[in-house]
PDB file of C-alpha atoms and ligand atoms in Angstrom:
ATOM      1  CA  UNK A1319      26.095  -2.006-205.350  1.00 61.00           C
ATOM      2  CA  UNK A1320      29.656  -3.387-206.158  1.00 67.00           C
ATOM      3  CA  UNK A1321      29.740  -7.282-207.172  1.00 69.00           C
ATOM      4  CA  UNK A1322      33.837  -7.480-206.570  1.00 65.00           C
ATOM      5  CA  UNK A1323      34.352  -8.444-203.235  1.00 66.00           C
ATOM      6  CA  UNK A1324      31.007 -11.735-203.187  1.00 78.00           C
ATOM      7  CA  UNK A1325      31.804 -14.907-203.861  1.00 83.00           C
ATOM      8  CA  UNK A1326      31.669 -15.767-207.517  1.00 90.00           C
ATOM      9  CA  UNK A1327      29.754 -18.822-209.034  1.00 94.00           C
ATOM     10  CA  UNK A1328      29.170 -20.253-212.890  1.00 96.00           C
ATOM     11  CA  UNK A1329      25.966 -21.095-213.213  1.00 96.00           C
ATOM     12  CA  UNK A1330      23.236 -20.861-215.952  1.00 96.00           C
ATOM     13  CA  UNK A1331      20.597 -18.208-216.162  1.00 96.00           C
ATOM     14  CA  UNK A1332      17.582 -20.740-215.469  1.00 96.00           C
ATOM     15  CA  UNK A1333      19.303 -21.669-212.299  1.00 97.00           C
ATOM     16  CA  UNK A1334      18.715 -18.010-210.520  1.00 98.00           C
ATOM     17  CA  UNK A1335      15.010 -18.965-211.048  1.00 98.00           C
ATOM     18  CA  UNK A1336      12.787 -19.798-207.459  1.00 98.00           C
ATOM     19  CA  UNK A1337      10.350 -23.383-207.377  1.00 97.00           C
ATOM     20  CA  UNK A1338       7.333 -20.429-207.160  1.00 98.00           C
ATOM     21  CA  UNK A1339       5.634 -19.908-209.875  1.00 98.00           C
ATOM     22  CA  UNK A1340       5.286 -16.315-212.060  1.00 98.00           C
ATOM     23  CA  UNK A1341       2.123 -14.768-211.322  1.00 95.00           C
ATOM     24  CA  UNK A1342       2.320 -11.667-213.328  1.00 98.00           C
ATOM     25  CA  UNK A1343      -0.450 -12.273-216.459  1.00 98.00           C
ATOM     26  CA  UNK A1344       0.706 -12.919-219.960  1.00 98.00           C
ATOM     27  CA  UNK A1345       2.494 -10.103-221.632  1.00 98.00           C
ATOM     28  CA  UNK A1346       2.985  -8.074-218.093  1.00 98.00           C
ATOM     29  CA  UNK A1347       6.319  -6.137-219.254  1.00 98.00           C
ATOM     30  CA  UNK A1348       7.630  -7.010-215.707  1.00 98.00           C
ATOM     31  CA  UNK A1349       7.941 -10.870-217.268  1.00 98.00           C
ATOM     32  CA  UNK A1350      11.091  -9.153-219.767  1.00 98.00           C
ATOM     33  CA  UNK A1351      12.506  -7.385-216.889  1.00 98.00           C
ATOM     34  CA  UNK A1352      12.691 -10.717-214.359  1.00 98.00           C
ATOM     35  CA  UNK A1353      14.411 -12.696-216.870  1.00 97.00           C
ATOM     36  CA  UNK A1354      16.734  -9.445-217.677  1.00 98.00           C
ATOM     37  CA  UNK A1355      17.868  -9.895-214.022  1.00 98.00           C
ATOM     38  CA  UNK A1356      18.442 -13.702-214.638  1.00 98.00           C
ATOM     39  CA  UNK A1357      20.697 -13.037-216.745  1.00 98.00           C
ATOM     40  CA  UNK A1358      22.246 -10.191-215.070  1.00 98.00           C
ATOM     41  CA  UNK A1359      22.799 -12.615-212.309  1.00 98.00           C
ATOM     42  CA  UNK A1360      24.301 -15.352-213.787  1.00 98.00           C
ATOM     43  CA  UNK A1361      27.090 -12.782-216.062  1.00 97.00           C
ATOM     44  CA  UNK A1362      27.913 -10.928-213.226  1.00 97.00           C
ATOM     45  CA  UNK A1363      28.090 -14.461-211.574  1.00 96.00           C
ATOM     46  CA  UNK A1364      26.293 -13.732-208.385  1.00 97.00           C
ATOM     47  CA  UNK A1365      26.625 -16.499-205.455  1.00 96.00           C
ATOM     48  CA  UNK A1366      22.598 -16.465-204.617  1.00 97.00           C
ATOM     49  CA  UNK A1367      23.990 -16.873-201.501  1.00 96.00           C
ATOM     50  CA  UNK A1368      25.469 -13.942-200.989  1.00 96.00           C
ATOM     51  CA  UNK A1369      22.107 -12.289-202.469  1.00 97.00           C
ATOM     52  CA  UNK A1370      19.550 -10.346-200.476  1.00 98.00           C
ATOM     53  CA  UNK A1371      16.273  -9.584-202.982  1.00 98.00           C
ATOM     54  CA  UNK A1372      14.307  -7.128-200.996  1.00 98.00           C
ATOM     55  CA  UNK A1373      10.784  -5.419-202.019  1.00 98.00           C
ATOM     56  CA  UNK A1374       7.432  -3.766-200.955  1.00 98.00           C
ATOM     57  CA  UNK A1375       4.485  -4.077-202.355  1.00 98.00           C
ATOM     58  CA  UNK A1376       3.723  -4.192-206.360  1.00 98.00           C
ATOM     59  CA  UNK A1377       3.443  -7.206-208.954  1.00 98.00           C
ATOM     60  CA  UNK A1378       7.306  -5.974-208.989  1.00 98.00           C
ATOM     61  CA  UNK A1379       7.842  -6.225-205.588  1.00 98.00           C
ATOM     62  CA  UNK A1380       6.889 -10.336-205.905  1.00 98.00           C
ATOM     63  CA  UNK A1381       9.923 -10.545-207.334  1.00 98.00           C
ATOM     64  CA  UNK A1382      11.442 -11.651-204.547  1.00 98.00           C
ATOM     65  CA  UNK A1383       9.896 -14.737-204.565  1.00 98.00           C
ATOM     66  CA  UNK A1384      10.808 -15.832-208.335  1.00 98.00           C
ATOM     67  CA  UNK A1385      14.227 -14.872-207.641  1.00 98.00           C
ATOM     68  CA  UNK A1386      16.283 -17.892-206.111  1.00 98.00           C
ATOM     69  CA  UNK A1387      18.105 -15.486-203.576  1.00 98.00           C
ATOM     70  CA  UNK A1388      17.554 -14.514-199.661  1.00 97.00           C
ATOM     71  CA  UNK A1389      14.809 -12.022-199.684  1.00 97.00           C
ATOM     72  CA  UNK A1390      12.627  -9.590-197.770  1.00 98.00           C
ATOM     73  CA  UNK A1391       8.834  -8.403-199.396  1.00 98.00           C
ATOM     74  CA  UNK A1392       7.932  -5.700-196.998  1.00 98.00           C
ATOM     75  CA  UNK A1393       5.920  -2.829-195.893  1.00 98.00           C
ATOM     76  CA  UNK A1394       4.435  -0.549-199.307  1.00 98.00           C
ATOM     77  CA  UNK A1395       7.294   2.418-200.028  1.00 98.00           C
ATOM     78  CA  UNK A1396       9.723   0.756-197.835  1.00 98.00           C
ATOM     79  CA  UNK A1397      12.042  -1.291-199.912  1.00 98.00           C
ATOM     80  CA  UNK A1398      14.267   1.351-199.888  1.00 98.00           C
ATOM     81  CA  UNK A1399      14.926   1.484-196.524  1.00 98.00           C
ATOM     82  CA  UNK A1400      15.031  -2.230-195.638  1.00 98.00           C
ATOM     83  CA  UNK A1401      17.888  -2.775-197.812  1.00 98.00           C
ATOM     84  CA  UNK A1402      19.567   0.111-195.931  1.00 97.00           C
ATOM     85  CA  UNK A1403      19.447  -1.511-192.631  1.00 95.00           C
ATOM     86  CA  UNK A1404      20.560  -4.628-194.796  1.00 96.00           C
ATOM     87  CA  UNK A1405      22.747  -3.144-196.759  1.00 96.00           C
ATOM     88  CA  UNK A1406      25.002  -1.253-193.587  1.00 93.00           C
ATOM     89  CA  UNK A1407      24.196  -4.848-191.702  1.00 91.00           C
ATOM     90  CA  UNK A1408      25.838  -7.198-193.815  1.00 92.00           C
ATOM     91  CA  UNK A1409      28.249  -5.504-196.088  1.00 92.00           C
ATOM     92  CA  UNK A1410      28.920  -8.199-197.023  1.00 93.00           C
ATOM     93  CA  UNK A1411      26.049  -9.460-199.138  1.00 95.00           C
ATOM     94  CA  UNK A1412      24.586  -7.788-202.805  1.00 97.00           C
ATOM     95  CA  UNK A1413      21.354  -5.956-201.771  1.00 98.00           C
ATOM     96  CA  UNK A1414      19.054  -5.837-204.880  1.00 98.00           C
ATOM     97  CA  UNK A1415      15.904  -3.820-204.545  1.00 98.00           C
ATOM     98  CA  UNK A1416      13.453  -4.295-207.174  1.00 98.00           C
ATOM     99  CA  UNK A1417       9.759  -2.164-207.334  1.00 98.00           C
ATOM    100  CA  UNK A1418       6.908  -0.243-209.406  1.00 98.00           C
ATOM    101  CA  UNK A1419       6.564   3.592-209.751  1.00 98.00           C
ATOM    102  CA  UNK A1420       4.038   3.517-207.335  1.00 98.00           C
ATOM    103  CA  UNK A1421       6.132   1.366-204.353  1.00 98.00           C
ATOM    104  CA  UNK A1422       8.824   4.073-205.144  1.00 98.00           C
ATOM    105  CA  UNK A1423       7.744   7.396-205.814  1.00 98.00           C
ATOM    106  CA  UNK A1424       4.245   7.113-204.006  1.00 98.00           C
ATOM    107  CA  UNK A1425       4.096   6.104-201.613  1.00 98.00           C
ATOM    108  CA  UNK A1426       8.100   5.016-200.498  1.00 97.00           C
ATOM    109  CA  UNK A1427       9.125   8.551-202.755  1.00 97.00           C
ATOM    110  CA  UNK A1428      10.085   9.955-199.678  1.00 97.00           C
ATOM    111  CA  UNK A1429      13.228   7.328-199.254  1.00 97.00           C
ATOM    112  CA  UNK A1430      14.735   7.543-203.134  1.00 98.00           C
ATOM    113  CA  UNK A1431      16.286  10.362-202.752  1.00 98.00           C
ATOM    114  CA  UNK A1432      17.970   9.775-199.525  1.00 98.00           C
ATOM    115  CA  UNK A1433      19.830   6.595-201.065  1.00 98.00           C
ATOM    116  CA  UNK A1434      20.499   8.526-203.665  1.00 98.00           C
ATOM    117  CA  UNK A1435      22.430  11.994-201.395  1.00 98.00           C
ATOM    118  CA  UNK A1436      23.892   8.714-199.561  1.00 98.00           C
ATOM    119  CA  UNK A1437      25.468   6.822-202.267  1.00 98.00           C
ATOM    120  CA  UNK A1438      23.900   3.119-200.298  1.00 98.00           C
ATOM    121  CA  UNK A1439      26.054   0.526-201.771  1.00 98.00           C
ATOM    122  CA  UNK A1440      22.804  -1.131-203.420  1.00 98.00           C
ATOM    123  CA  UNK A1441      20.915  -1.359-207.173  1.00 98.00           C
ATOM    124  CA  UNK A1442      17.470  -0.513-207.380  1.00 98.00           C
ATOM    125  CA  UNK A1443      15.783  -2.280-210.556  1.00 98.00           C
ATOM    126  CA  UNK A1444      12.276   0.302-210.577  1.00 98.00           C
ATOM    127  CA  UNK A1445       9.849  -1.331-213.329  1.00 98.00           C
ATOM    128  CA  UNK A1446       7.704   1.567-214.880  1.00 98.00           C
ATOM    129  CA  UNK A1447       4.391   0.505-216.121  1.00 98.00           C
ATOM    130  CA  UNK A1448       3.538   4.346-215.790  1.00 98.00           C
ATOM    131  CA  UNK A1449       0.576   2.780-213.212  1.00 98.00           C
ATOM    132  CA  UNK A1450      -0.543   1.149-209.748  1.00 98.00           C
ATOM    133  CA  UNK A1451      -0.730  -2.949-211.140  1.00 98.00           C
ATOM    134  CA  UNK A1452      -1.948  -4.927-208.380  1.00 98.00           C
ATOM    135  CA  UNK A1453      -4.806  -2.653-207.323  1.00 97.00           C
ATOM    136  CA  UNK A1454      -6.201  -2.842-210.557  1.00 96.00           C
ATOM    137  CA  UNK A1455      -5.198   0.422-212.231  1.00 96.00           C
ATOM    138  CA  UNK A1456      -4.985   3.508-210.206  1.00 96.00           C
ATOM    139  CA  UNK A1457      -3.272   6.597-211.424  1.00 95.00           C
ATOM    140  CA  UNK A1458       1.107   6.879-211.264  1.00 97.00           C
ATOM    141  CA  UNK A1459       3.698   9.342-210.352  1.00 98.00           C
ATOM    142  CA  UNK A1460       4.541   8.670-213.558  1.00 98.00           C
ATOM    143  CA  UNK A1461       1.064   8.286-215.287  1.00 98.00           C
ATOM    144  CA  UNK A1462       0.710  10.848-218.726  1.00 97.00           C
ATOM    145  CA  UNK A1463      -2.128  12.835-218.109  1.00 97.00           C
ATOM    146  CA  UNK A1464      -4.125  10.860-221.400  1.00 96.00           C
ATOM    147  CA  UNK A1465      -4.089   8.129-219.020  1.00 97.00           C
ATOM    148  CA  UNK A1466      -7.758   7.217-217.904  1.00 95.00           C
ATOM    149  CA  UNK A1467      -7.665   5.227-214.639  1.00 90.00           C
ATOM    150  CA  UNK A1468     -10.315   4.353-211.905  1.00 88.00           C
ATOM    151  CA  UNK A1469      -8.923   7.259-209.908  1.00 89.00           C
ATOM    152  CA  UNK A1470      -8.634   9.965-212.917  1.00 93.00           C
ATOM    153  CA  UNK A1471     -11.893   8.808-215.565  1.00 94.00           C
ATOM    154  CA  UNK A1472     -11.015  12.110-217.511  1.00 95.00           C
ATOM    155  CA  UNK A1473      -7.034  11.446-217.340  1.00 95.00           C
ATOM    156  CA  UNK A1474      -4.936  12.507-214.975  1.00 94.00           C
ATOM    157  CA  UNK A1475      -4.106  16.432-213.393  1.00 93.00           C
ATOM    158  CA  UNK A1476      -0.266  16.059-213.561  1.00 94.00           C
ATOM    159  CA  UNK A1477       2.847  16.189-215.810  1.00 95.00           C
ATOM    160  CA  UNK A1478       4.582  12.870-214.890  1.00 97.00           C
ATOM    161  CA  UNK A1479       7.522  12.439-213.088  1.00 97.00           C
ATOM    162  CA  UNK A1480      11.040  12.504-214.809  1.00 98.00           C
ATOM    163  CA  UNK A1481      12.824   8.837-212.930  1.00 98.00           C
ATOM    164  CA  UNK A1482      15.802   9.261-214.026  1.00 98.00           C
ATOM    165  CA  UNK A1483      16.574  12.885-213.926  1.00 98.00           C
ATOM    166  CA  UNK A1484      14.849  12.965-210.431  1.00 98.00           C
ATOM    167  CA  UNK A1485      17.611  10.048-209.314  1.00 98.00           C
ATOM    168  CA  UNK A1486      20.153  12.335-211.105  1.00 98.00           C
ATOM    169  CA  UNK A1487      19.819  15.370-209.729  1.00 98.00           C
ATOM    170  CA  UNK A1488      20.121  13.703-206.179  1.00 98.00           C
ATOM    171  CA  UNK A1489      23.504  13.106-206.664  1.00 98.00           C
ATOM    172  CA  UNK A1490      22.503   8.879-207.648  1.00 98.00           C
ATOM    173  CA  UNK A1491      25.875   8.009-208.981  1.00 98.00           C
ATOM    174  CA  UNK A1492      24.588   5.756-211.665  1.00 98.00           C
ATOM    175  CA  UNK A1493      21.715   6.247-213.812  1.00 98.00           C
ATOM    176  CA  UNK A1494      20.805   4.117-216.652  1.00 98.00           C
ATOM    177  CA  UNK A1495      17.090   3.031-218.695  1.00 98.00           C
ATOM    178  CA  UNK A1496      15.899   0.311-220.800  1.00 98.00           C
ATOM    179  CA  UNK A1497      12.842  -0.919-221.552  1.00 98.00           C
ATOM    180  CA  UNK A1498      11.525  -4.404-220.421  1.00 98.00           C
ATOM    181  CA  UNK A1499      10.244  -5.268-224.625  1.00 97.00           C
ATOM    182  CA  UNK A1500      15.006  -5.200-224.726  1.00 96.00           C
ATOM    183  CA  UNK A1501      15.030  -7.975-222.034  1.00 92.00           C
ATOM    184  CA  UNK A1502      19.830  -8.814-223.424  1.00 95.00           C
ATOM    185  CA  UNK A1503      19.472  -4.594-222.797  1.00 98.00           C
ATOM    186  CA  UNK A1504      17.890  -4.952-219.124  1.00 98.00           C
ATOM    187  CA  UNK A1505      20.286  -7.282-219.083  1.00 98.00           C
ATOM    188  CA  UNK A1506      23.394  -5.598-219.973  1.00 98.00           C
ATOM    189  CA  UNK A1507      22.560  -2.331-217.845  1.00 98.00           C
ATOM    190  CA  UNK A1508      21.867  -4.613-214.832  1.00 98.00           C
ATOM    191  CA  UNK A1509      25.403  -7.207-214.522  1.00 98.00           C
ATOM    192  CA  UNK A1510      26.539  -2.768-214.985  1.00 98.00           C
ATOM    193  CA  UNK A1511      24.649  -2.371-211.863  1.00 98.00           C
ATOM    194  CA  UNK A1512      24.916  -5.122-210.181  1.00 97.00           C
ATOM    195  CA  UNK A1513      28.797  -4.365-210.483  1.00 97.00           C
ATOM    196  CA  UNK A1514      29.303  -0.236-209.687  1.00 97.00           C
ATOM    197  CA  UNK A1515      29.649   0.853-206.886  1.00 97.00           C
ATOM    198  CA  UNK A1516      27.848   2.915-204.512  1.00 98.00           C
ATOM    199  CA  UNK A1517      23.789   3.551-205.030  1.00 98.00           C
ATOM    200  CA  UNK A1518      22.932   1.944-208.937  1.00 98.00           C
ATOM    201  CA  UNK A1519      19.497   3.109-210.407  1.00 98.00           C
ATOM    202  CA  UNK A1520      17.602   1.474-213.232  1.00 98.00           C
ATOM    203  CA  UNK A1521      14.255   2.876-214.735  1.00 98.00           C
ATOM    204  CA  UNK A1522      13.211  -0.306-216.536  1.00 98.00           C
ATOM    205  CA  UNK A1523       9.202   0.876-219.016  1.00 98.00           C
ATOM    206  CA  UNK A1524       7.231  -2.092-218.507  1.00 98.00           C
ATOM    207  CA  UNK A1525       4.182  -2.207-220.299  1.00 98.00           C
ATOM    208  CA  UNK A1526       0.776  -4.178-218.178  1.00 98.00           C
ATOM    209  CA  UNK A1527      -1.542  -4.467-220.802  1.00 98.00           C
ATOM    210  CA  UNK A1528      -4.422  -5.351-218.766  1.00 97.00           C
ATOM    211  CA  UNK A1529      -4.665  -1.784-217.346  1.00 97.00           C
ATOM    212  CA  UNK A1530      -3.015   0.881-219.068  1.00 97.00           C
ATOM    213  CA  UNK A1531      -4.177   0.494-222.143  1.00 96.00           C
ATOM    214  CA  UNK A1532      -2.127   3.820-223.458  1.00 97.00           C
ATOM    215  CA  UNK A1533       1.462   2.830-222.422  1.00 98.00           C
ATOM    216  CA  UNK A1534       1.546  -0.098-225.558  1.00 98.00           C
ATOM    217  CA  UNK A1535       4.883  -2.597-226.032  1.00 98.00           C
ATOM    218  CA  UNK A1536       4.397  -0.433-228.935  1.00 98.00           C
ATOM    219  CA  UNK A1537       4.175   3.275-226.725  1.00 98.00           C
ATOM    220  CA  UNK A1538       7.030   2.049-225.292  1.00 98.00           C
ATOM    221  CA  UNK A1539       9.171   0.063-228.462  1.00 98.00           C
ATOM    222  CA  UNK A1540       8.921   3.594-230.380  1.00 98.00           C
ATOM    223  CA  UNK A1541       9.676   6.253-227.014  1.00 98.00           C
ATOM    224  CA  UNK A1542      12.290   4.790-226.431  1.00 98.00           C
ATOM    225  CA  UNK A1543      16.030   5.850-228.625  1.00 98.00           C
ATOM    226  CA  UNK A1544      19.419   4.570-227.472  1.00 97.00           C
ATOM    227  CA  UNK A1545      21.611   6.291-226.736  1.00 97.00           C
ATOM    228  CA  UNK A1546      24.684   7.165-229.125  1.00 95.00           C
ATOM    229  CA  UNK A1547      27.685   5.841-229.265  1.00 95.00           C
ATOM    230  CA  UNK A1548      29.415   9.853-227.919  1.00 96.00           C
ATOM    231  CA  UNK A1549      27.655   9.769-225.219  1.00 98.00           C
ATOM    232  CA  UNK A1550      30.417  10.707-222.179  1.00 98.00           C
ATOM    233  CA  UNK A1551      28.481   9.290-218.910  1.00 98.00           C
ATOM    234  CA  UNK A1552      30.757  10.989-216.649  1.00 98.00           C
ATOM    235  CA  UNK A1553      29.137  14.015-217.617  1.00 98.00           C
ATOM    236  CA  UNK A1554      26.605  14.970-215.355  1.00 98.00           C
ATOM    237  CA  UNK A1555      25.118  17.639-217.523  1.00 98.00           C
ATOM    238  CA  UNK A1556      24.876  15.498-220.009  1.00 98.00           C
ATOM    239  CA  UNK A1557      23.404  12.670-218.818  1.00 98.00           C
ATOM    240  CA  UNK A1558      20.623  15.444-217.330  1.00 98.00           C
ATOM    241  CA  UNK A1559      20.596  17.411-220.713  1.00 98.00           C
ATOM    242  CA  UNK A1560      19.601  12.844-222.113  1.00 98.00           C
ATOM    243  CA  UNK A1561      16.571  12.544-219.969  1.00 98.00           C
ATOM    244  CA  UNK A1562      15.142  15.737-219.892  1.00 97.00           C
ATOM    245  CA  UNK A1563      14.101  13.834-223.549  1.00 96.00           C
ATOM    246  CA  UNK A1564      14.857  17.161-225.631  1.00 90.00           C
ATOM    247  CA  UNK A1565      12.682  15.397-228.455  1.00 92.00           C
ATOM    248  CA  UNK A1566      10.645  13.436-226.375  1.00 95.00           C
ATOM    249  CA  UNK A1567      12.464  10.478-226.962  1.00 97.00           C
ATOM    250  CA  UNK A1568      13.350   8.617-223.570  1.00 98.00           C
ATOM    251  CA  UNK A1569      17.652   7.542-223.859  1.00 98.00           C
ATOM    252  CA  UNK A1570      18.023   4.253-222.617  1.00 98.00           C
ATOM    253  CA  UNK A1571      21.543   3.590-221.872  1.00 98.00           C
ATOM    254  CA  UNK A1572      23.785   4.413-218.925  1.00 98.00           C
ATOM    255  CA  UNK A1573      24.069   7.452-218.013  1.00 98.00           C
ATOM    256  CA  UNK A1574      25.667   8.239-216.438  1.00 98.00           C
ATOM    257  CA  UNK A1575      27.674   6.774-213.399  1.00 98.00           C
ATOM    258  CA  UNK A1576      31.033   8.125-211.307  1.00 98.00           C
ATOM    259  CA  UNK A1577      33.203   5.782-209.685  1.00 97.00           C
ATOM    260  CA  UNK A1578      35.328   6.075-206.628  1.00 96.00           C
ATOM    261  CA  UNK A1579      32.809   8.763-204.748  1.00 97.00           C
ATOM    262  CA  UNK A1580      32.965   6.577-201.083  1.00 97.00           C
ATOM    263  CA  UNK A1581      29.710   4.669-199.947  1.00 97.00           C
ATOM    264  CA  UNK A1582      27.175   5.023-197.118  1.00 96.00           C
ATOM    265  CA  UNK A1583      28.563   2.141-195.115  1.00 94.00           C
ATOM    266  CA  UNK A1584      32.364   2.849-195.499  1.00 94.00           C
ATOM    267  CA  UNK A1585      32.087   6.058-194.660  1.00 92.00           C
ATOM    268  CA  UNK A1586      30.419   4.164-191.295  1.00 88.00           C
ATOM    269  CA  UNK A1587      32.592   2.735-191.241  1.00 86.00           C
ATOM    270  CA  UNK A1588      35.038   5.310-190.578  1.00 83.00           C
ATOM    271  CA  UNK A1589      33.146   6.563-187.844  1.00 78.00           C
ATOM    272  CA  UNK A1590      33.155   3.960-186.614  1.00 74.00           C
ATOM    273  CA  UNK A1591      37.230   3.602-186.586  1.00 76.00           C
ATOM    274  CA  UNK A1592      37.579   7.259-186.308  1.00 72.00           C
ATOM    275  CA  UNK A1593      35.082   7.252-182.231  1.00 68.00           C
ATOM    276  CA  UNK A1594      37.752   3.775-181.312  1.00 70.00           C
ATOM    277  CA  UNK A1595      35.024   1.655-182.426  1.00 68.00           C
ATOM    278  CA  UNK A1596      33.181   2.050-179.482  1.00 61.00           C
ATOM    279  CA  UNK A1597      30.333  -0.564-179.224  1.00 56.00           C
ATOM    280  CA  UNK A1598      27.479   2.148-179.208  1.00 57.00           C
ATOM    281  CA  UNK A1599      29.146   2.603-182.163  1.00 57.00           C
ATOM    282  CA  UNK A1600      29.711  -0.563-184.104  1.00 65.00           C
ATOM    283  CA  UNK A1601      26.844  -1.441-186.687  1.00 69.00           C
ATOM    284  CA  UNK A1602      27.975  -5.378-185.375  1.00 71.00           C
ATOM    285  CA  UNK A1603      27.750  -4.854-182.095  1.00 68.00           C
ATOM    286  CA  UNK A1604      24.302  -3.069-182.165  1.00 67.00           C
ATOM    287  CA  UNK A1605      22.558  -5.289-184.623  1.00 72.00           C
ATOM    288  CA  UNK A1606      23.663  -7.745-182.088  1.00 72.00           C
ATOM    289  CA  UNK A1607      22.208  -7.140-178.683  1.00 68.00           C
ATOM    290  CA  UNK A1608      18.869  -8.038-180.709  1.00 71.00           C
ATOM    291  CA  UNK A1609      19.661 -11.360-181.716  1.00 74.00           C
ATOM    292  CA  UNK A1610      17.649 -13.036-179.804  1.00 71.00           C
TER     293      UNK A1610
HETATM  294  C1  TPP B1925       0.236   1.536-196.017  1.00 97.88           C
HETATM  295  C2  TPP B1925      -0.388   1.053-197.813  1.00 97.88           C
HETATM  296  N1  TPP B1925      -1.179   1.335-198.700  1.00 97.88           N
HETATM  297  C3  TPP B1925      -1.577   0.384-199.904  1.00 97.88           C
HETATM  298  C4  TPP B1925      -2.019  -0.174-200.102  1.00 97.88           C
HETATM  299  C5  TPP B1925      -2.243  -0.671-201.549  1.00 97.88           C
HETATM  300  N2  TPP B1925      -1.587  -1.134-202.348  1.00 97.88           N
HETATM  301  C6  TPP B1925      -0.593  -2.733-202.831  1.00 97.88           C
HETATM  302  S1  TPP B1925       0.239  -2.763-204.641  1.00 97.88           S
HETATM  303  C7  TPP B1925      -0.007  -0.366-204.530  1.00 97.88           C
HETATM  304  C8  TPP B1925       0.711  -0.567-205.930  1.00 97.88           C
HETATM  305  C9  TPP B1925       1.892  -0.880-206.558  1.00 97.88           C
HETATM  306  O1  TPP B1925       2.110  -0.064-207.636  1.00 97.88           O
HETATM  307  P1  TPP B1925       3.370  -0.495-207.962  1.00 97.88           P
HETATM  308  O2  TPP B1925       4.331   0.238-206.901  1.00 97.88           O
HETATM  309  O3  TPP B1925       3.917   0.995-209.800  1.00 97.88           O
HETATM  310  O4  TPP B1925       3.316  -1.457-208.758  1.00 97.88           O
HETATM  311  P2  TPP B1925       2.876  -2.260-210.621  1.00 97.88           P
HETATM  312  O5  TPP B1925       1.747  -3.533-209.113  1.00 97.88           O
HETATM  313  O6  TPP B1925       2.434  -1.576-211.098  1.00 97.88           O
HETATM  314  O7  TPP B1925       4.513  -3.529-210.492  1.00 97.88           O
HETATM  315  C10 TPP B1925      -0.610   0.008-203.762  1.00 97.88           C
HETATM  316  C11 TPP B1925      -1.031   1.544-203.915  1.00 97.88           C
HETATM  317  C12 TPP B1925      -0.507  -1.601-199.756  1.00 97.88           C
HETATM  318  N3  TPP B1925      -0.906  -2.413-199.430  1.00 97.88           N
HETATM  319  N4  TPP B1925       0.063  -0.507-198.318  1.00 97.88           N
HETATM  320 MG1   MG B1926       4.031   0.628-211.520  1.00 97.88          MG
END
């Protein structure tokens, strides 16, 4: 999403913490991502009164409780759909979705390609721990076959999906990847995502020491490799080639950025104008009908 037009504030990153205590397990990677998010919000100067943090259900989906913002803790897998509605109704606000691999790619998998192809002007931060953490350890779409979890006591039959490649395929205009053990890199990429106009997706690996015993912090540290300086972020072919992990390493950094593509709210505003602002097509008027 683009924060350019928003009211800017200068607040230390600690002031983006809400009063709600963070309840995640000690050693969970989600702490690192949350710290990255606080720093990114501070560095981008986001006014908390212009920020809406939307989530579904999961440990990661508790993030909005911990961030000073307006917030919606919605249904499992439906954060993207709700956030799209929020963004269309209030294009003057910054919309950030925070959620997990289960929430985004299992039950919510039907929404992900559409946010990307429609270029919804929001930022999606996916906490990728390769497991359903909140429900105490079931196999997810990003789990490796070696993972022995409650639902796969002998390991899983499937290859894990590749979130960045998926998002690039469906036309996301900003795709980045990071690792929770590197909160400064997380902060830098989230800040860039916040400032991007259009759908920005940040995939962040996050160790779950309680339930995913194979994707440890050491495993992720070894898996990720910083994207070489010469990478052209406007080259979709190069981005896809990196995302495919040709040398077995997961790229860390900004893979792809496309500027100037119209966002869904812009296209809808254009349609309203074309229709002469007919009330049936005027989002704000339609929404006002449902306001008490
Ligand atoms: C409709 C529905 N189905 C299933 C659940 C149970 N459930 C809650 S969270 C969750 C998965 C969470 O995993 P993920 O999104 O990866 O988040 P994490 O806890 O790992 O951060 C599931 C299956 C639910 N709450 N609602
Ligand atoms: Mg998960």
